Coordinates of C-alpha atoms and ligand atoms in Angstrom, one line a residue:
M1 CA 0.0 0.0 0.0
Q2 CA 1.4 3.4 -1.0
Q3 CA 2.3 5.6 2.0
L4 CA 0.0 8.5 2.5
A5 CA 2.8 11.1 2.4
E6 CA 3.7 9.9 -1.2
R7 CA 0.1 10.2 -2.5
S8 CA -1.4 13.2 -4.2
C9 CA -4.7 14.8 -3.3
V10 CA -7.6 13.8 -5.6
A11 CA -10.2 16.2 -7.0
C12 CA -12.9 16.7 -4.4
E13 CA -16.3 18.2 -5.0
G14 CA -19.2 18.8 -2.7
N15 CA -20.6 15.3 -3.5
S16 CA -17.4 13.5 -2.9
P17 CA -17.7 10.7 -0.3
R18 CA -16.4 11.2 3.2
I19 CA -13.6 8.8 4.2
S20 CA -15.1 5.5 5.4
D21 CA -14.5 4.0 8.8
T22 CA -12.7 1.1 7.1
E23 CA -10.4 3.5 5.4
I24 CA -9.8 5.3 8.6
A25 CA -8.9 2.1 10.4
E26 CA -6.5 1.2 7.6
L27 CA -4.9 4.6 7.2
K28 CA -4.9 6.2 10.7
P29 CA -1.9 4.1 11.9
Q30 CA 0.2 6.1 9.4
I31 CA -0.6 9.3 11.2
P32 CA -0.6 8.1 14.8
D33 CA 0.0 11.5 16.4
W34 CA -3.1 13.0 14.9
A35 CA -6.5 13.1 16.7
I36 CA -9.9 12.9 15.0
V37 CA -12.0 15.6 16.7
E38 CA -15.4 17.1 16.1
E39 CA -15.6 20.9 15.9
E40 CA -18.6 22.8 14.7
G41 CA -20.3 19.5 13.9
E42 CA -17.6 18.4 11.5
A43 CA -14.9 15.7 11.9
R44 CA -11.3 17.0 11.7
L45 CA -7.8 15.8 12.0
K46 CA -5.9 17.8 14.5
R47 CA -2.3 17.9 15.8
V48 CA -0.2 20.3 17.9
Y49 CA 3.5 20.7 17.0
K50 CA 5.9 22.3 19.5
F51 CA 8.9 24.5 18.5
H52 CA 11.7 26.4 20.3
D53 CA 10.4 29.9 19.5
F54 CA 7.9 31.9 17.4
M55 CA 10.0 32.3 14.2
T56 CA 10.5 28.5 13.9
A57 CA 6.8 28.0 14.4
L58 CA 6.1 30.6 11.7
T59 CA 8.6 29.0 9.3
F60 CA 6.9 25.6 9.8
T61 CA 3.5 27.3 9.2
N62 CA 4.7 28.8 5.9
K63 CA 6.1 25.5 4.7
V64 CA 2.8 23.8 5.4
G65 CA 1.0 26.6 3.7
D66 CA 3.2 26.1 0.6
K67 CA 2.3 22.4 0.5
A68 CA -1.3 23.2 0.9
E69 CA -1.3 25.8 -1.9
K70 CA 0.4 23.4 -4.2
A71 CA -2.1 20.7 -3.4
G72 CA -5.1 23.0 -3.6
H73 CA -6.2 21.7 -0.2
H74 CA -5.8 23.9 2.9
P75 CA -5.6 23.5 6.6
A76 CA -6.5 25.6 9.6
L77 CA -3.3 26.8 11.1
L78 CA -2.9 28.5 14.5
T79 CA 0.6 29.8 15.0
E80 CA 1.7 30.7 18.5
W81 CA 5.0 31.2 20.3
G82 CA 6.7 27.7 20.2
K83 CA 3.5 26.0 19.0
V84 CA 1.4 25.4 15.8
T85 CA -2.0 23.7 15.8
V86 CA -2.9 22.2 12.5
S87 CA -6.3 21.0 11.5
W88 CA -7.3 19.2 8.3
W89 CA -10.8 18.7 7.1
T90 CA -12.6 19.1 3.8
H91 CA -14.9 22.2 3.8
S92 CA -16.8 21.2 0.7
I93 CA -18.1 17.9 2.3
G94 CA -18.1 19.1 5.9
G95 CA -15.9 16.3 7.1
L96 CA -12.9 14.1 6.5
H97 CA -11.8 13.0 3.0
I98 CA -8.8 10.9 2.0
N99 CA -7.1 14.2 1.1
D100 CA -7.1 15.2 4.7
F101 CA -5.2 12.1 5.7
I102 CA -2.7 12.6 2.8
M103 CA -2.1 16.2 3.8
A104 CA -1.7 15.3 7.5
A105 CA 1.0 12.8 6.5
K106 CA 2.7 15.4 4.4
T107 CA 2.5 17.8 7.3
D108 CA 4.4 15.3 9.5
K109 CA 7.0 15.1 6.7
V110 CA 7.5 18.9 6.9
A111 CA 7.8 18.7 10.7
E112 CA 10.7 16.1 10.3
E113 CA 12.8 19.0 8.9
F114 CA 12.5 20.8 12.2
V115 CA 13.7 19.9 15.7
T116 CA 10.4 19.9 17.5
E117 CA 10.0 19.9 21.3
Ligands
H2B1 C1 -11.9 26.6 -5.1 C2 -10.9 25.9 -4.2 O1 -10.1 24.9 -4.9 C3 -11.7 25.1 -3.2 O2 -12.5 26.0 -2.4 C4 -10.8 24.2 -2.3 C5 -9.7 25.1 -1.6 N1 -9.1 24.4 -0.5 C6 -9.8 23.5 0.2 N2 -9.3 23.1 1.4 C7 -10.1 22.3 2.2 N3 -9.5 21.8 3.3 N4 -11.3 21.9 1.9 C8 -11.9 22.3 0.7 O3 -13.1 22.0 0.5 C9 -11.2 23.2 -0.2 N5 -11.6 23.6 -1.3

């Protein structure tokens, strides 16, 4: 099975299917540090990354933003001193899509470039 981080996002419209429980069970082990949470009635993938200071957190934020723009799939990013909270979900379907799992895995790859707390 191809690793999530090596996959590319697929086109996603409003009628695209949400990721199934079977797929979640299969794929979630590849992103073990991410939580599946419900916010505003929608399922999301969420992880907090810790850094030594604000500028490192901001650099990480911008790198994730670059990946998102290239993929055409965007996260919620809260950048604080020494901390970045990243949330992935698919707005057009109001929940989780395979793209969110792919992008969460790609986010972990970006974090590997940094020494995180
Ligand atoms: C027009 C634009 O491609 C769409 O609005 C994209 C942009 N990025 C997106 N990002 C996320 N997370 N969900 C979406 O539904 C989404 N839609």
